[in-house]
Every structure is written in structure tokens, then in C-alpha cells.
Amino acid sequence: MVLPLELAWGGRTEFDLDEDYDRSAVYKIVLEEGGAEHQRRLINGRLLVEHWDEILPARPVRALWERRFPQLRHAA
């Protein structure tokens, strides 16, 4: 996955979603820094649920997503 520069302003823009570290890093970035359009376009719901316990977004972001999508609470 290639992140747009407005999300990947720290330097790295390309991530391999087959790699655990990269997948967690890119999802964390999109969840914490992305707007609704970024999230709709870049997040795969199945992967999000499957790897939720590995992504570790900031606590307020995690709580927000788990309130909105209760299936994430059960995935953790």
C-alpha cells in the first residue's frame, strides 16, 4: 500500500500489508491521522478485525473505533 503524503509525512510511504509490522504501522497511521475518506478508501474491514489486537492505536482512537464497531472489541 502506498500512503498519500498527507498521512505519511514522516518519510516512509510504501507498506507491505503481508508483513505484520507494516500492516500494523499503516493501519495505525490511517486510524490516527486519516480522515473519513482515507479510512474508507484505505482500510479493509476484514483485515482490521482480524489484526485489531496487533494494530494498537492510541487509546482514545481505539475506544472510538470499538464503540463504533463492537466487533472490534470481540476481536481484541
mmCIF file with all atom_site columns, C-alpha atoms in Angstrom:
data_model
loop_
_atom_site.group_PDB
_atom_site.id
_atom_site.type_symbol
_atom_site.label_atom_id
_atom_site.label_alt_id
_atom_site.label_comp_id
_atom_site.label_asym_id
_atom_site.label_entity_id
_atom_site.label_seq_id
_atom_site.pdbx_PDB_ins_code
_atom_site.Cartn_x
_atom_site.Cartn_y
_atom_site.Cartn_z
_atom_site.occupancy
_atom_site.B_iso_or_equiv
_atom_site.pdbx_formal_charge
_atom_site.auth_seq_id
_atom_site.auth_comp_id
_atom_site.auth_asym_id
_atom_site.auth_atom_id
_atom_site.pdbx_PDB_model_num
ATOM 1  C CA . MET A 1 1  ? 0.000   0.000  0.000  1.00 0.00 ? 1  MET A CA 1
ATOM 2  C CA . VAL A 1 2  ? 1.199   3.493  -0.783 1.00 0.00 ? 2  VAL A CA 1
ATOM 3  C CA . LEU A 1 3  ? 0.012   6.132  1.657  1.00 0.00 ? 3  LEU A CA 1
ATOM 4  C CA . PRO A 1 4  ? -0.658  9.678  0.479  1.00 0.00 ? 4  PRO A CA 1
ATOM 5  C CA . LEU A 1 5  ? 1.910   12.226 1.639  1.00 0.00 ? 5  LEU A CA 1
ATOM 6  C CA . GLU A 1 6  ? -0.596  13.945 3.945  1.00 0.00 ? 6  GLU A CA 1
ATOM 7  C CA . LEU A 1 7  ? -0.611  10.743 6.026  1.00 0.00 ? 7  LEU A CA 1
ATOM 8  C CA . ALA A 1 8  ? 2.968   9.592  5.523  1.00 0.00 ? 8  ALA A CA 1
ATOM 9  C CA . TRP A 1 9  ? 4.631   12.924 6.210  1.00 0.00 ? 9  TRP A CA 1
ATOM 10 C CA . GLY A 1 10 ? 7.250   11.177 8.368  1.00 0.00 ? 10 GLY A CA 1
ATOM 11 C CA . GLY A 1 11 ? 9.038   9.821  5.308  1.00 0.00 ? 11 GLY A CA 1
ATOM 12 C CA . ARG A 1 12 ? 8.027   6.260  4.526  1.00 0.00 ? 12 ARG A CA 1
ATOM 13 C CA . THR A 1 13 ? 5.096   5.945  2.123  1.00 0.00 ? 13 THR A CA 1
ATOM 14 C CA . GLU A 1 14 ? 5.114   2.288  0.988  1.00 0.00 ? 14 GLU A CA 1
ATOM 15 C CA . PHE A 1 15 ? 3.987   -0.618 3.157  1.00 0.00 ? 15 PHE A CA 1
ATOM 16 C CA . ASP A 1 16 ? 3.589   -4.359 2.518  1.00 0.00 ? 16 ASP A CA 1
ATOM 17 C CA . LEU A 1 17 ? 0.282   -5.483 4.033  1.00 0.00 ? 17 LEU A CA 1
ATOM 18 C CA . ASP A 1 18 ? 1.500   -9.096 4.036  1.00 0.00 ? 18 ASP A CA 1
ATOM 19 C CA . GLU A 1 19 ? 4.127   -8.101 6.629  1.00 0.00 ? 19 GLU A CA 1
ATOM 20 C CA . ASP A 1 20 ? 2.824   -7.914 10.222 1.00 0.00 ? 20 ASP A CA 1
ATOM 21 C CA . TYR A 1 21 ? 4.833   -4.820 11.176 1.00 0.00 ? 21 TYR A CA 1
ATOM 22 C CA . ASP A 1 22 ? 3.943   -2.904 8.006  1.00 0.00 ? 22 ASP A CA 1
ATOM 23 C CA . ARG A 1 23 ? 0.258   -3.789 8.219  1.00 0.00 ? 23 ARG A CA 1
ATOM 24 C CA . SER A 1 24 ? 0.048   -2.661 11.847 1.00 0.00 ? 24 SER A CA 1
ATOM 25 C CA . ALA A 1 25 ? 2.008   0.526  11.113 1.00 0.00 ? 25 ALA A CA 1
ATOM 26 C CA . VAL A 1 26 ? -0.067  1.596  8.126  1.00 0.00 ? 26 VAL A CA 1
ATOM 27 C CA . TYR A 1 27 ? -3.401  0.861  9.830  1.00 0.00 ? 27 TYR A CA 1
ATOM 28 C CA . LYS A 1 28 ? -2.309  2.759  12.937 1.00 0.00 ? 28 LYS A CA 1
ATOM 29 C CA . ILE A 1 29 ? -1.350  5.749  10.777 1.00 0.00 ? 29 ILE A CA 1
ATOM 30 C CA . VAL A 1 30 ? -4.631  5.722  8.872  1.00 0.00 ? 30 VAL A CA 1
ATOM 31 C CA . LEU A 1 31 ? -6.733  5.306  12.032 1.00 0.00 ? 31 LEU A CA 1
ATOM 32 C CA . GLU A 1 32 ? -4.930  8.053  13.927 1.00 0.00 ? 32 GLU A CA 1
ATOM 33 C CA . GLU A 1 33 ? -4.121  10.551 11.166 1.00 0.00 ? 33 GLU A CA 1
ATOM 34 C CA . GLY A 1 34 ? -6.578  9.866  8.369  1.00 0.00 ? 34 GLY A CA 1
ATOM 35 C CA . GLY A 1 35 ? -9.928  11.440 7.771  1.00 0.00 ? 35 GLY A CA 1
ATOM 36 C CA . ALA A 1 36 ? -13.110 9.562  6.950  1.00 0.00 ? 36 ALA A CA 1
ATOM 37 C CA . GLU A 1 37 ? -12.296 9.415  3.239  1.00 0.00 ? 37 GLU A CA 1
ATOM 38 C CA . HIS A 1 38 ? -8.810  7.988  3.889  1.00 0.00 ? 38 HIS A CA 1
ATOM 39 C CA . GLN A 1 39 ? -10.292 5.405  6.231  1.00 0.00 ? 39 GLN A CA 1
ATOM 40 C CA . ARG A 1 40 ? -13.000 4.353  3.761  1.00 0.00 ? 40 ARG A CA 1
ATOM 41 C CA . ARG A 1 41 ? -10.500 4.109  0.925  1.00 0.00 ? 41 ARG A CA 1
ATOM 42 C CA . LEU A 1 42 ? -7.525  2.526  2.694  1.00 0.00 ? 42 LEU A CA 1
ATOM 43 C CA . ILE A 1 43 ? -8.867  0.249  5.427  1.00 0.00 ? 43 ILE A CA 1
ATOM 44 C CA . ASN A 1 44 ? -10.006 -3.280 4.710  1.00 0.00 ? 44 ASN A CA 1
ATOM 45 C CA . GLY A 1 45 ? -12.638 -4.184 7.314  1.00 0.00 ? 45 GLY A CA 1
ATOM 46 C CA . ARG A 1 46 ? -11.725 -7.878 7.353  1.00 0.00 ? 46 ARG A CA 1
ATOM 47 C CA . LEU A 1 47 ? -8.055  -7.117 7.950  1.00 0.00 ? 47 LEU A CA 1
ATOM 48 C CA . LEU A 1 48 ? -8.943  -4.543 10.590 1.00 0.00 ? 48 LEU A CA 1
ATOM 49 C CA . VAL A 1 49 ? -10.980 -7.071 12.603 1.00 0.00 ? 49 VAL A CA 1
ATOM 50 C CA . GLU A 1 50 ? -8.512  -9.899 12.024 1.00 0.00 ? 50 GLU A CA 1
ATOM 51 C CA . HIS A 1 51 ? -5.491  -7.882 13.211 1.00 0.00 ? 51 HIS A CA 1
ATOM 52 C CA . TRP A 1 52 ? -7.100  -5.408 15.627 1.00 0.00 ? 52 TRP A CA 1
ATOM 53 C CA . ASP A 1 53 ? -5.126  -6.710 18.621 1.00 0.00 ? 53 ASP A CA 1
ATOM 54 C CA . GLU A 1 54 ? -1.858  -6.066 16.723 1.00 0.00 ? 54 GLU A CA 1
ATOM 55 C CA . ILE A 1 55 ? -2.583  -2.532 15.482 1.00 0.00 ? 55 ILE A CA 1
ATOM 56 C CA . LEU A 1 56 ? -2.540  -0.781 18.879 1.00 0.00 ? 56 LEU A CA 1
ATOM 57 C CA . PRO A 1 57 ? -3.838  2.686  18.007 1.00 0.00 ? 57 PRO A CA 1
ATOM 58 C CA . ALA A 1 58 ? -3.753  5.391  20.671 1.00 0.00 ? 58 ALA A CA 1
ATOM 59 C CA . ARG A 1 59 ? -6.191  4.661  23.495 1.00 0.00 ? 59 ARG A CA 1
ATOM 60 C CA . PRO A 1 60 ? -8.779  7.345  22.540 1.00 0.00 ? 60 PRO A CA 1
ATOM 61 C CA . VAL A 1 61 ? -8.722  6.185  18.902 1.00 0.00 ? 61 VAL A CA 1
ATOM 62 C CA . ARG A 1 62 ? -9.101  2.553  19.968 1.00 0.00 ? 62 ARG A CA 1
ATOM 63 C CA . ALA A 1 63 ? -12.074 3.407  22.219 1.00 0.00 ? 63 ALA A CA 1
ATOM 64 C CA . LEU A 1 64 ? -13.744 5.420  19.458 1.00 0.00 ? 64 LEU A CA 1
ATOM 65 C CA . TRP A 1 65 ? -13.424 2.617  16.912 1.00 0.00 ? 65 TRP A CA 1
ATOM 66 C CA . GLU A 1 66 ? -14.535 -0.055 19.381 1.00 0.00 ? 66 GLU A CA 1
ATOM 67 C CA . ARG A 1 67 ? -17.645 1.988  20.242 1.00 0.00 ? 67 ARG A CA 1
ATOM 68 C CA . ARG A 1 68 ? -18.476 2.449  16.566 1.00 0.00 ? 68 ARG A CA 1
ATOM 69 C CA . PHE A 1 69 ? -17.655 -1.156 15.586 1.00 0.00 ? 69 PHE A CA 1
ATOM 70 C CA . PRO A 1 70 ? -18.366 -3.506 18.528 1.00 0.00 ? 70 PRO A CA 1
ATOM 71 C CA . GLN A 1 71 ? -16.969 -6.483 16.604 1.00 0.00 ? 71 GLN A CA 1
ATOM 72 C CA . LEU A 1 72 ? -13.509 -4.985 17.207 1.00 0.00 ? 72 LEU A CA 1
ATOM 73 C CA . ARG A 1 73 ? -13.946 -5.387 20.974 1.00 0.00 ? 73 ARG A CA 1
ATOM 74 C CA . HIS A 1 74 ? -14.573 -9.081 20.452 1.00 0.00 ? 74 HIS A CA 1
ATOM 75 C CA . ALA A 1 75 ? -11.564 -9.348 18.136 1.00 0.00 ? 75 ALA A CA 1
ATOM 76 C CA . ALA A 1 76 ? -9.151  -7.997 20.754 1.00 0.00 ? 76 ALA A CA 1
#
